[in-house]
GROMACS .gro file of C-alpha atoms in nm:
model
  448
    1UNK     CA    1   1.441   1.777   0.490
    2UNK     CA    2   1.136   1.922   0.637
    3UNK     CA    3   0.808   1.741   0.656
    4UNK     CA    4   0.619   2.074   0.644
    5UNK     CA    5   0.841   2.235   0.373
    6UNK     CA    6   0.998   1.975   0.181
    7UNK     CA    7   0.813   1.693   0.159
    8UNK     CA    8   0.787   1.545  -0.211
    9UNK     CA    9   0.489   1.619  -0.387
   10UNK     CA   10   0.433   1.768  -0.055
   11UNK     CA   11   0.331   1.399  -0.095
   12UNK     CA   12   0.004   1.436   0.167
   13UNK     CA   13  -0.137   1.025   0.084
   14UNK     CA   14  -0.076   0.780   0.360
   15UNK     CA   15   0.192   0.541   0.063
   16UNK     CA   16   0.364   0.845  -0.026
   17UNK     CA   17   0.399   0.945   0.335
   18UNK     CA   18   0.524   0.632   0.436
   19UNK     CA   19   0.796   0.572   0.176
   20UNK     CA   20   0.920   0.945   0.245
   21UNK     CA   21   0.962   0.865   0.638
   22UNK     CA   22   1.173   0.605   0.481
   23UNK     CA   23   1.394   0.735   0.262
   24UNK     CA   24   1.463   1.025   0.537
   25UNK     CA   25   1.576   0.748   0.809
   26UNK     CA   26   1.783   0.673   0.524
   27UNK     CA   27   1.908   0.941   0.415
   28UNK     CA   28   2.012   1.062   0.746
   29UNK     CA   29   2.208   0.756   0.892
   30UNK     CA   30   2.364   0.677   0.578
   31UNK     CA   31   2.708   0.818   0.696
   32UNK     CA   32   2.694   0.611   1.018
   33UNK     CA   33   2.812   0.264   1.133
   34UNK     CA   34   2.525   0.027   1.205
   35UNK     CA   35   2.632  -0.104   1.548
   36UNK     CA   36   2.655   0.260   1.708
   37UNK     CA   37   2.489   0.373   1.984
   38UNK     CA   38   2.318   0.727   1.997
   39UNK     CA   39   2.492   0.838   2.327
   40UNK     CA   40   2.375   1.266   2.262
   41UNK     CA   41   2.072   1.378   2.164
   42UNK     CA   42   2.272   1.728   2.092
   43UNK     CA   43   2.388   1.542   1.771
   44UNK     CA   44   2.115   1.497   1.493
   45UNK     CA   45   2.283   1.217   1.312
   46UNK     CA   46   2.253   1.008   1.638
   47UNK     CA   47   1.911   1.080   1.702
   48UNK     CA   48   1.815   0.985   1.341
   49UNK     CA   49   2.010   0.671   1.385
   50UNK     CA   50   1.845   0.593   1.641
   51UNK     CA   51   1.435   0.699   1.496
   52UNK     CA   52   1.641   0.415   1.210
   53UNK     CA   53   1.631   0.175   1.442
   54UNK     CA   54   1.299   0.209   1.576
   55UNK     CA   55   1.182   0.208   1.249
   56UNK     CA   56   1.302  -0.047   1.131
   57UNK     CA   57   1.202  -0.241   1.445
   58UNK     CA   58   0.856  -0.146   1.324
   59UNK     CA   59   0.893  -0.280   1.034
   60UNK     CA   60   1.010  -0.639   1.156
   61UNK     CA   61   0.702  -0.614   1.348
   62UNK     CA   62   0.488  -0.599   1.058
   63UNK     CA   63   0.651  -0.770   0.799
   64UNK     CA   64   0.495  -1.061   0.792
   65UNK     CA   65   0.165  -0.926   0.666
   66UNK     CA   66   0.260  -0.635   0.497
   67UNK     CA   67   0.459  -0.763   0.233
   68UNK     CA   68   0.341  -0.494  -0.089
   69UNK     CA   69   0.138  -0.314   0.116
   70UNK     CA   70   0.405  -0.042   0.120
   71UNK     CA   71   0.585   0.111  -0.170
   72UNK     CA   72   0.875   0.294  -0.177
   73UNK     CA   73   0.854   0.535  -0.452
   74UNK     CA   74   0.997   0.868  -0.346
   75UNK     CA   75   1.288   1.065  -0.405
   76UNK     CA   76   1.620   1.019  -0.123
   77UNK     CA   77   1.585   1.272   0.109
   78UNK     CA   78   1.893   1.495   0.230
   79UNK     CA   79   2.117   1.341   0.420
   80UNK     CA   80   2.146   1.597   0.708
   81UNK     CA   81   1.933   1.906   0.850
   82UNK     CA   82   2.014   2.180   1.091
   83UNK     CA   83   1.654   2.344   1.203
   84UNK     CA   84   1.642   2.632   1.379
   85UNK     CA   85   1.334   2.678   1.446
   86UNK     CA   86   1.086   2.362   1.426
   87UNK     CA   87   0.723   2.348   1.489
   88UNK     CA   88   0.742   1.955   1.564
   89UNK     CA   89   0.463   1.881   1.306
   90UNK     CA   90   0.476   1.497   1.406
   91UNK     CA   91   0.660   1.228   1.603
   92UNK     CA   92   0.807   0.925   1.567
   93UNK     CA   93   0.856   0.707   1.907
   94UNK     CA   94   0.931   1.030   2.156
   95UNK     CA   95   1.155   1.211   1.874
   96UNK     CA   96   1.051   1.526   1.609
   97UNK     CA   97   1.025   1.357   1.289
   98UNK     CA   98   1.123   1.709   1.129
   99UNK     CA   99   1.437   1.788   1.370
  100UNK     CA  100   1.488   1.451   1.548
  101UNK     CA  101   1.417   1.682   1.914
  102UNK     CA  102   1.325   1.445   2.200
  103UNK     CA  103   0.979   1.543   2.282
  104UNK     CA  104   0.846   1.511   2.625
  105UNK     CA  105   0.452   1.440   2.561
  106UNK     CA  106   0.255   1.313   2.319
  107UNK     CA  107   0.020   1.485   2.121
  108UNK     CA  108  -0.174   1.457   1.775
  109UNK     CA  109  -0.329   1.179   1.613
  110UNK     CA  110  -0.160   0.826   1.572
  111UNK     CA  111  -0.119   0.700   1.212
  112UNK     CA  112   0.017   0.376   1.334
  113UNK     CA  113  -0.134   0.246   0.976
  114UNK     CA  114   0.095   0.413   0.795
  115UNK     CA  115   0.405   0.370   0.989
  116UNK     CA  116   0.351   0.196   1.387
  117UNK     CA  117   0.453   0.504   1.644
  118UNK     CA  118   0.400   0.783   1.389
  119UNK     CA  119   0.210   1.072   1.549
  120UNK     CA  120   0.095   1.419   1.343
  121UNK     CA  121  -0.038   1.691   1.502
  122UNK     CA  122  -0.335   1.883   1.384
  123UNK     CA  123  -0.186   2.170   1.201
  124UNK     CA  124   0.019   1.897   0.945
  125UNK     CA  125  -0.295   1.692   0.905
  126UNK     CA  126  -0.482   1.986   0.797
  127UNK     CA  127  -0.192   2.101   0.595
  128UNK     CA  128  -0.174   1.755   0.453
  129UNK     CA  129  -0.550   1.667   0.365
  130UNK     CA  130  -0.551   2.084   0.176
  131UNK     CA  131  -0.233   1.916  -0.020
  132UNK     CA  132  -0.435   1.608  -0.105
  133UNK     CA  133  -0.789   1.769  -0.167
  134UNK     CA  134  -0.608   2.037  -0.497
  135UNK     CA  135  -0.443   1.691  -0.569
  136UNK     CA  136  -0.728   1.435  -0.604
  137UNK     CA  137  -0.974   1.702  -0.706
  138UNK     CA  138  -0.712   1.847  -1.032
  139UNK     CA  139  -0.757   1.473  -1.122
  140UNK     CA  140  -1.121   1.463  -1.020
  141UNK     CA  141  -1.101   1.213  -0.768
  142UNK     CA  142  -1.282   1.193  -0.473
  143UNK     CA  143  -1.243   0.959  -0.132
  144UNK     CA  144  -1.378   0.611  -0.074
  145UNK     CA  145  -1.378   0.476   0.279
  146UNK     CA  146  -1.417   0.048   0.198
  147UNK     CA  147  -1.554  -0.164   0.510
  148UNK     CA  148  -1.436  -0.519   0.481
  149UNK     CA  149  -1.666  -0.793   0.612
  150UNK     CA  150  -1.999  -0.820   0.501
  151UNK     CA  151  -1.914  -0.538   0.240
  152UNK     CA  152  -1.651  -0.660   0.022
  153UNK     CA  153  -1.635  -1.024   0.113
  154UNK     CA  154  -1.732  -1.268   0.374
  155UNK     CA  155  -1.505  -1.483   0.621
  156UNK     CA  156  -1.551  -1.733   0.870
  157UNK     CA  157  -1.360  -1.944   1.091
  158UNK     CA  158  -1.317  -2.339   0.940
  159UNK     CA  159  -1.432  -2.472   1.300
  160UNK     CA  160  -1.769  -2.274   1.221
  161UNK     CA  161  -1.822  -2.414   0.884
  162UNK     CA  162  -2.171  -2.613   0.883
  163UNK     CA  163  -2.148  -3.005   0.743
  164UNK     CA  164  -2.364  -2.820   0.450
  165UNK     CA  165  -2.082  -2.595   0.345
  166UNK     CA  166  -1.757  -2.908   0.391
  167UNK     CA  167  -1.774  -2.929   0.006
  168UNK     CA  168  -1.602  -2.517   0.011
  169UNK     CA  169  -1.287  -2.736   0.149
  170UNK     CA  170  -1.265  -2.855  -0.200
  171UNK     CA  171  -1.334  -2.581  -0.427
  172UNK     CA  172  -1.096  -2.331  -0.292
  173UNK     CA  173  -0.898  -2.127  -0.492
  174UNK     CA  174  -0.519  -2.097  -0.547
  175UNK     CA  175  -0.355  -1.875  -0.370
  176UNK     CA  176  -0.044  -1.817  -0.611
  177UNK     CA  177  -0.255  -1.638  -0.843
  178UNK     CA  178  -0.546  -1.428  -0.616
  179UNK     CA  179  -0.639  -1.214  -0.933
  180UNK     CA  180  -0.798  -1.493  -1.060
  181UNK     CA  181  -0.957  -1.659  -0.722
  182UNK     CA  182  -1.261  -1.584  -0.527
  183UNK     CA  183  -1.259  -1.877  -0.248
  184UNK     CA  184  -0.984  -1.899   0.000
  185UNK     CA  185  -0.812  -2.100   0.236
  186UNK     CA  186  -0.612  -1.915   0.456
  187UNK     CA  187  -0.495  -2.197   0.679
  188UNK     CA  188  -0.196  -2.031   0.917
  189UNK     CA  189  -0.499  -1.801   0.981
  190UNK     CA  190  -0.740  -2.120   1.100
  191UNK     CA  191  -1.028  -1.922   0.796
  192UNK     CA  192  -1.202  -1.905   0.501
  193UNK     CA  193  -1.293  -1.581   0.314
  194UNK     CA  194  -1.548  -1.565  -0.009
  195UNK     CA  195  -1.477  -1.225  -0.191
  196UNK     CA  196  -1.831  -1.020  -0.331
  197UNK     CA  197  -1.912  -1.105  -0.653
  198UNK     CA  198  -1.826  -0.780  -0.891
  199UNK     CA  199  -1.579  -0.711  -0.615
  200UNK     CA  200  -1.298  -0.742  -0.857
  201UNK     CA  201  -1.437  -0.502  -1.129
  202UNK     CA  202  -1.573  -0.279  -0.837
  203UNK     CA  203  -1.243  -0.194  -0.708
  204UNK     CA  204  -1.075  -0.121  -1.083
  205UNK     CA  205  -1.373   0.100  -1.223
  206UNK     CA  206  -1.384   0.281  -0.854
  207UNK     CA  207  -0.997   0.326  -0.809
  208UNK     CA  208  -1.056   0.534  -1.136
  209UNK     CA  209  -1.268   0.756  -0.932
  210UNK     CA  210  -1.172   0.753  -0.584
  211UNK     CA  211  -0.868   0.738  -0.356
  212UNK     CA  212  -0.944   0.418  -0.170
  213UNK     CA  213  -0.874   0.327   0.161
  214UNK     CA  214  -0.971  -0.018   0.391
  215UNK     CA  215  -1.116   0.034   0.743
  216UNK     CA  216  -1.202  -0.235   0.931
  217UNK     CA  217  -1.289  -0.346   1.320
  218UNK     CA  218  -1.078  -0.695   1.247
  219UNK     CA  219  -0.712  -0.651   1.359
  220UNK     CA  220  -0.438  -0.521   1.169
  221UNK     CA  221  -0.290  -0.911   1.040
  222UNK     CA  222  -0.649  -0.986   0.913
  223UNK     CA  223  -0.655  -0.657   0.750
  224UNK     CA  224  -0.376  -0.724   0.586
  225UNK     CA  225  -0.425  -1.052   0.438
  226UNK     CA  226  -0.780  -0.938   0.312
  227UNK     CA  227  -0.632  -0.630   0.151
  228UNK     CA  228  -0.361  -0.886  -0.006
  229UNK     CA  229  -0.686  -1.068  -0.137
  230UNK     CA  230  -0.870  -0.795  -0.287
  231UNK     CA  231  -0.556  -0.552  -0.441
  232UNK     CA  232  -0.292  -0.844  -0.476
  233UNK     CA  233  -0.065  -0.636  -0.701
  234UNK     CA  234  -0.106  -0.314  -0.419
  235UNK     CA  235  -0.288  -0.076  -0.692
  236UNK     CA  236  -0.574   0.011  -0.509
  237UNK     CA  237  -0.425   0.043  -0.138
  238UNK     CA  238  -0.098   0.044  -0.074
  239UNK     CA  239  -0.048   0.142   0.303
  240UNK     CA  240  -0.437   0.283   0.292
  241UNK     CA  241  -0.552  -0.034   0.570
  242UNK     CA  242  -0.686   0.065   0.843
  243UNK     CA  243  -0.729  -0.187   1.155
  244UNK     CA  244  -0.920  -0.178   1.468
  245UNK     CA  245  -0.587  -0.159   1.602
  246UNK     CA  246  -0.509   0.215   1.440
  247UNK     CA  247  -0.835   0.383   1.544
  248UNK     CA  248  -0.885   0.656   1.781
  249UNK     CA  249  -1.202   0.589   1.951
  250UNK     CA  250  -1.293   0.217   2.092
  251UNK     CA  251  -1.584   0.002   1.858
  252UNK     CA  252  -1.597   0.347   1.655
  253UNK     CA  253  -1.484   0.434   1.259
  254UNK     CA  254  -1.330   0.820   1.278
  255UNK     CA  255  -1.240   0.997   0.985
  256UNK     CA  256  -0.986   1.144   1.202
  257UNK     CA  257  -0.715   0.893   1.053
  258UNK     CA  258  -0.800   0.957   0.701
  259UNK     CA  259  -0.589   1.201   0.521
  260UNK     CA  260  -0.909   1.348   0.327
  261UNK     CA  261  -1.128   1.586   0.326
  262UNK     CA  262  -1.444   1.536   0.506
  263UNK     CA  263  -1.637   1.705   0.224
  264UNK     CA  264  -1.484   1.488  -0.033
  265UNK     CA  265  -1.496   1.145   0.138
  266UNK     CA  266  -1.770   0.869   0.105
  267UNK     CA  267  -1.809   0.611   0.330
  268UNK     CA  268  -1.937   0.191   0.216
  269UNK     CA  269  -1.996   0.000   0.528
  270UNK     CA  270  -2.274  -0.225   0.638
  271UNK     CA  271  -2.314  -0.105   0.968
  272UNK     CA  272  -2.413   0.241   1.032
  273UNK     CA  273  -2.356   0.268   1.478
  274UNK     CA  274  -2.015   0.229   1.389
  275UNK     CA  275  -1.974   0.608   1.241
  276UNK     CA  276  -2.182   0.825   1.486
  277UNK     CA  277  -1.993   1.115   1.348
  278UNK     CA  278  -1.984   1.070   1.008
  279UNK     CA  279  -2.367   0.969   0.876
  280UNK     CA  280  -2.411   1.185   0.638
  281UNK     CA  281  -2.083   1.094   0.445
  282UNK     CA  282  -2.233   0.675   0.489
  283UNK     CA  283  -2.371   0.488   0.189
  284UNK     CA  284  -2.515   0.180   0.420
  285UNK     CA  285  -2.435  -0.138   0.215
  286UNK     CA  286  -2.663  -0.456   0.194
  287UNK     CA  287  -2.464  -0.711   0.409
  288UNK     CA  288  -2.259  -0.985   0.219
  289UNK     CA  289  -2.398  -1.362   0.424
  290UNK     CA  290  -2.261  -1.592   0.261
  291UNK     CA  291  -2.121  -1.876   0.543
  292UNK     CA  292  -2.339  -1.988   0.765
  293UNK     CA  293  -2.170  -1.844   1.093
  294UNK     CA  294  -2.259  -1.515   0.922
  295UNK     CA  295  -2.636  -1.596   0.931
  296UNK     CA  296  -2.605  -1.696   1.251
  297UNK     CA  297  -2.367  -1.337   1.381
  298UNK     CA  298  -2.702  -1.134   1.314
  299UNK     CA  299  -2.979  -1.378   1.393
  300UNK     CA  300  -3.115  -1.475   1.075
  301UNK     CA  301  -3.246  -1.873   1.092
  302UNK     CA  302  -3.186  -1.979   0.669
  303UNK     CA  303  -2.965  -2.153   0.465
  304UNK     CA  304  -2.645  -1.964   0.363
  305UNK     CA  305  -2.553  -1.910   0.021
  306UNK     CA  306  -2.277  -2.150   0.086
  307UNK     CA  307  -2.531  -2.428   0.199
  308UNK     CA  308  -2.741  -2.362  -0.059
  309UNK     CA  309  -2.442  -2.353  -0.329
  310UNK     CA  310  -2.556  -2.030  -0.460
  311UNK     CA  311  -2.416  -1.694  -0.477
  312UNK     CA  312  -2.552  -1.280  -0.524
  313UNK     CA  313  -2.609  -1.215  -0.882
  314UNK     CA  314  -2.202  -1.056  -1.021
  315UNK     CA  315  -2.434  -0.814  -1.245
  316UNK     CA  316  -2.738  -0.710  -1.065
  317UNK     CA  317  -2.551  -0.728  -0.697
  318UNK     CA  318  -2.514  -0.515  -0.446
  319UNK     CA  319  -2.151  -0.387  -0.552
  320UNK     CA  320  -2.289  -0.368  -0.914
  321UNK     CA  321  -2.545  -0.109  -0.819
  322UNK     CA  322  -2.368   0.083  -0.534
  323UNK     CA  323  -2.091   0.114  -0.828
  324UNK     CA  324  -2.338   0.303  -1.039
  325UNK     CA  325  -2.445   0.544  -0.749
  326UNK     CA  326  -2.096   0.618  -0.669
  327UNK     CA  327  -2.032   0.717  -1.021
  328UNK     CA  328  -2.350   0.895  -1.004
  329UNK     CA  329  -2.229   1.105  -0.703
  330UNK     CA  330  -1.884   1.177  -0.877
  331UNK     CA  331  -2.003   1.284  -1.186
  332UNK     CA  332  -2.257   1.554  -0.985
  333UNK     CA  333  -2.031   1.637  -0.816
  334UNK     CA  334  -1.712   1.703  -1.095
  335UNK     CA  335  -1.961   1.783  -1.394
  336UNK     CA  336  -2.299   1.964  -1.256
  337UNK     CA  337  -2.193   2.148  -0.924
  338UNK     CA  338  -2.102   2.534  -0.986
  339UNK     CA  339  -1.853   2.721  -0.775
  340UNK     CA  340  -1.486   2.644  -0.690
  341UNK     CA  341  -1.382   2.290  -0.647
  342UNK     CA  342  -1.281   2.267  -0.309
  343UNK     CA  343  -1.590   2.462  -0.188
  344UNK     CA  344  -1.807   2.174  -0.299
  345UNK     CA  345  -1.931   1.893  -0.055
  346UNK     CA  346  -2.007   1.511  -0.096
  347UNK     CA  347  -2.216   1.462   0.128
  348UNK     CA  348  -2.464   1.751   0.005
  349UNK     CA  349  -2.449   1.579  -0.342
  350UNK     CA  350  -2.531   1.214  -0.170
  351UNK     CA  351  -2.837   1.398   0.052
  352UNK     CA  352  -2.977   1.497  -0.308
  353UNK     CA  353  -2.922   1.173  -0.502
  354UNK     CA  354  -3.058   0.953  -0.222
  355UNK     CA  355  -3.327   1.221  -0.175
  356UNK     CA  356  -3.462   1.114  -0.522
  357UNK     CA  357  -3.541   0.741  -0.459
  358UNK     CA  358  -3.901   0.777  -0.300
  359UNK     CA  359  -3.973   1.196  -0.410
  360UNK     CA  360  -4.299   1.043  -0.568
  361UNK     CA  361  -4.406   0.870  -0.255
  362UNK     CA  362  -4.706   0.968  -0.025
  363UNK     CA  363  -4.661   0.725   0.295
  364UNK     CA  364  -4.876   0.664   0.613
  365UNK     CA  365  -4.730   0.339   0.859
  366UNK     CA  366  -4.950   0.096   1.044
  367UNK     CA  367  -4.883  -0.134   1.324
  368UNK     CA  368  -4.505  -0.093   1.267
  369UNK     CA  369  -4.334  -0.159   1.615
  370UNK     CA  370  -4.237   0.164   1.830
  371UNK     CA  371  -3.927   0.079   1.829
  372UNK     CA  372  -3.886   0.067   1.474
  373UNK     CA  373  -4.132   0.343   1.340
  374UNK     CA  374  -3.898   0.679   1.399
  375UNK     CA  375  -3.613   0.472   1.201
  376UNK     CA  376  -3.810   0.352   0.896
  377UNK     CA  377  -3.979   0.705   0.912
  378UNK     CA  378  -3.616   0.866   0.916
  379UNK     CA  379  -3.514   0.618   0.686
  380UNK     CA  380  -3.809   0.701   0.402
  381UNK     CA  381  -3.762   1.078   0.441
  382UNK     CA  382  -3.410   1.043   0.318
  383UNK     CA  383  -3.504   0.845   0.056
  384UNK     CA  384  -3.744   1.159  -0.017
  385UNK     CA  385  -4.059   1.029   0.118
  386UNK     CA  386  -4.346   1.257   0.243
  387UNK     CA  387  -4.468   1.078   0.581
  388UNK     CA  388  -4.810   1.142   0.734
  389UNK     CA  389  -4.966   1.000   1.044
  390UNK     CA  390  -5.332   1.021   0.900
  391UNK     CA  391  -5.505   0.879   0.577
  392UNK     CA  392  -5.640   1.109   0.265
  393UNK     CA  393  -5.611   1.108  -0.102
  394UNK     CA  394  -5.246   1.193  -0.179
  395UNK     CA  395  -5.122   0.857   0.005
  396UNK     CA  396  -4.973   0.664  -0.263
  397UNK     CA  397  -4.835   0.380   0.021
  398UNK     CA  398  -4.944   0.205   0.326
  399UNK     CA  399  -4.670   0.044   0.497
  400UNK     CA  400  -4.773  -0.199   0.705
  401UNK     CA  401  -4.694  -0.536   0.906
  402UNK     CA  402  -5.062  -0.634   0.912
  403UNK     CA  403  -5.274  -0.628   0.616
  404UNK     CA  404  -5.585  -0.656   0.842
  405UNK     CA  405  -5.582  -0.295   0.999
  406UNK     CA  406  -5.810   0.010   0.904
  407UNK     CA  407  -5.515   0.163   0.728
  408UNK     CA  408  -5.452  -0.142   0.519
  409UNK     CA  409  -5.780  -0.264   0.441
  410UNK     CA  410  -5.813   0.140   0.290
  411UNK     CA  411  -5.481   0.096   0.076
  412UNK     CA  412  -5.674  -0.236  -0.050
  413UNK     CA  413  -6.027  -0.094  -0.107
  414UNK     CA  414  -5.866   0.277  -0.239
  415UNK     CA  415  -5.648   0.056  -0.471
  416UNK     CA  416  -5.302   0.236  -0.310
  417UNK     CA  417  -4.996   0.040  -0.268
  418UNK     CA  418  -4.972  -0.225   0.062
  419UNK     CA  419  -4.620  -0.268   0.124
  420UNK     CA  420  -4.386  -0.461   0.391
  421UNK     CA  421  -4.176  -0.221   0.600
  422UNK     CA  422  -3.843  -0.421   0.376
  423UNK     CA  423  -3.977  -0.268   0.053
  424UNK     CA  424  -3.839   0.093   0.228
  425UNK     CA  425  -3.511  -0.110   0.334
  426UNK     CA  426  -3.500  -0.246   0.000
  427UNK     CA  427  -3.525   0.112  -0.210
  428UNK     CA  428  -3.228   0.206   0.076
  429UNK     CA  429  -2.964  -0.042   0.012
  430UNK     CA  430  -3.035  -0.076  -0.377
  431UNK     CA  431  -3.045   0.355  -0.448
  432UNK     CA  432  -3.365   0.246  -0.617
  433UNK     CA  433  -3.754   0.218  -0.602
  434UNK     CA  434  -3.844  -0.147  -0.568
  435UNK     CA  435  -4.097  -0.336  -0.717
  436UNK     CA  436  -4.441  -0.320  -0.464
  437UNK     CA  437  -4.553  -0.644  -0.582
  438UNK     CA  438  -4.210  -0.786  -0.454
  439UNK     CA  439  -4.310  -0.659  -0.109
  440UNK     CA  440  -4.736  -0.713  -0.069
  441UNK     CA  441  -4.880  -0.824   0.208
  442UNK     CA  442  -5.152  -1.083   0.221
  443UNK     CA  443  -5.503  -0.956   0.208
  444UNK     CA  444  -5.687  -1.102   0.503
  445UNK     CA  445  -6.051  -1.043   0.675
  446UNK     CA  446  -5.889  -1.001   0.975
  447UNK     CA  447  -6.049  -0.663   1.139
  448UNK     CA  448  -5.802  -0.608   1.445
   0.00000   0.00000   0.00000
């Protein structure tokens, strides 16, 4: 069976993919003894007997955390195939996975998450993401790109865990039954990990929407357990985890190892530097702190919500309202964009939604730190902000870190909104124009 002809469904999604390599190795060494050798590579049974092996080597490798991460849901393959002509759309070690040809250099993209030593080469991932765009988008579903920590939950190493937080170590939750936990121990892994509140009803209401994949800069074992935490029954997943260890490019997210669609994939993280290529497909989330060791990673001196035995609001959270965007996005893009379907682009429809946040707003910055100002000025144009560098009657905001400068002391006396540079981070990570009064500055006499 040929990948580029015969694959089922052509079955284009990393699971599908995966259980079809499979069944092929299957298929094709089922008429051999398992202690053989492969002593020609002029015979295509041996060669496939011996791509079995590797395989299945592979699969050793990674057993111990990917137990119902992968499915194995296809159709056997035929048993044996004589190619006369092959384009070697992939590889698997050194060998064709489509004629089982020894192949002297390697080229394409590694999709070690979906099976460790598979290789594609451009013209099969483009012929696989067209397969899987008319296949998502005939069900109208789009992408969804899920960062793990500080998005979707929060972990930390039990050595790191402040005397304030020792009372976690008897709360945990059982780890027979995940669907119903939120708190666990994971203690062959030396951690603790505290899933987002909503996170649970997040993932159902947005696997409606989206094909969802994980993609995260821990390694591949952590990966795995997480995604065991989140989708313990492997509905939302599957083999969709992807590791530090599967990326391209070193401390960089690609979208190179995604079998989408650039114009139909959207991206969660909390930390944009990570995707240099791929901002405008980014929804930047609100970060998740909730051990200590977390406050500490990015320098912030307070009480975690695990030392102060509180937790983000499950309703009014961060997950809760990125939810609502996203399904704000899909319907735009499903129910109000004209034109064919695949001609239509994400990332145009997340431009116009987040463009809508501040399109009221008149803004003029003082005493904001160079090194900040073209940022928060980028930052409040997206959101749909008009920016000027001088005062006069359309400013609506002064943004300021000082209420004594000219500039503020006007907003005060012209009765226009005074607001901390956070009330512009705050409309950002919430899709929504905060409360000013939540962000004032002090009025002072101070005439610097």
């Amino acid at each position: 069976m040929s990948v580029v002809a015969d694959s089922p469904v052509h079955s284009s999604s990393s699971d599908d993919f995966a259980a079809y390599l499979d069944q092929t190795l299957d298929a094709n060494s089922s008429n051999s003894s398992s202690d053989e050798e492969a002593e020609s590579e002029d015979e295509f049974e041996d060669v496939s007997r011996t791509k079995r092996r590797k395989f299945e080597s592979s699969e050793e490798t990674e057993g111990s955390t990917s137990v119902g991460i992968m499915k194995h849901e296809l159709v056997v393959a035929e048993s044996s195939v004589k190619v006369d002509v092959c384009t070697h759309p992939g590889s698997f070690g050194n060998m064709c996975i489509c004629c089982g040809q020894k192949l002297d250099e390697e080229s394409g993209v590694t999709f070690g998450y979906i099976h460790k030593g598979l290789r594609l080469h451009d013209e099969e991932i483009s012929r696989l993401r067209n397969t899987d765009m008319k296949k998502f988008l005939n069900s109208k579903k789009l992408y969804l790109v899920l960062d793990l920590d500080h998005t979707l939950l929060n972990t930390t190493t039990l050595s790191d865990m402040s005397k304030e937080e020792s009372h976690l170590l008897n709360e945990t939750d059982s780890l027979e039954d995940i669907s119903k936990g939120s708190l666990f121990e994971l203690s062959h892994m030396k951690m603790m990990t505290k899933l987002r509140p909503f996170v649970r009803t997040f993932l159902k209401e947005a696997s409606e929407l989206f094909e969802m994949y994980i993609y995260t800069m821990g390694d591949r074992p952590y990966a795995l357990e997480m995604a065991k935490l989140l989708d313990p029954r492997g509905e939302y997943f599957n083999a969709k985890v992807i590791s530090r260890d599967d990326g391209t490019k070193k401390h960089q997210k690609d979208l190179d190892i995604v079998l989408g669609q650039e114009n139909a994939v959207l991206i969660l993280d909390d930390t944009e530097h990570v995707w240099t290529k791929h901002k405008t497909n980014l929804i930047l989330m609100e970060r998740y702190h909730f051990f200590s060791s977390s406050c500490k990673q990015f320098g912030f001196n307070c009480k975690s919500l695990a030392e102060t035995k509180s937790d983000e609001n499950e309703i009014d959270g961060a997950l809760a309202k990125i939810l609502g965007v996203l399904k704000q996005i899909h319907s735009t893009f499903f129910d109000k964009l004209q034109g064919d379907l695949v001609d239509r682009d994400v990332r145009e429809v997340l431009s116009s939604v987040r463009g809508e946040i501040l399109s009221e707003c008149v803004i003029v910055f003082s005493r904001i730190n160079h090194g900040a100002l073209p940022t928060l000025k980028r930052l409040a144009q997206q959101l749909g902000a008009t920016c000027l560098t001088e005062l006069d009657p359309t400013v609506t905001h002064v943004v300021a870190t000082d209420a004594g400068t000219e500039k503020s002391r006007w907003a005060v006396r012209e009765k226009k909104f005074l607001v901390h540079p956070r009330w512009i981070e705050a409309a950002n990570y919430f899709w929504q124009k905060q409360p000013e009064e939540n962000f004032g500055l002090k009025k002072t006499t101070n005439n610097s």
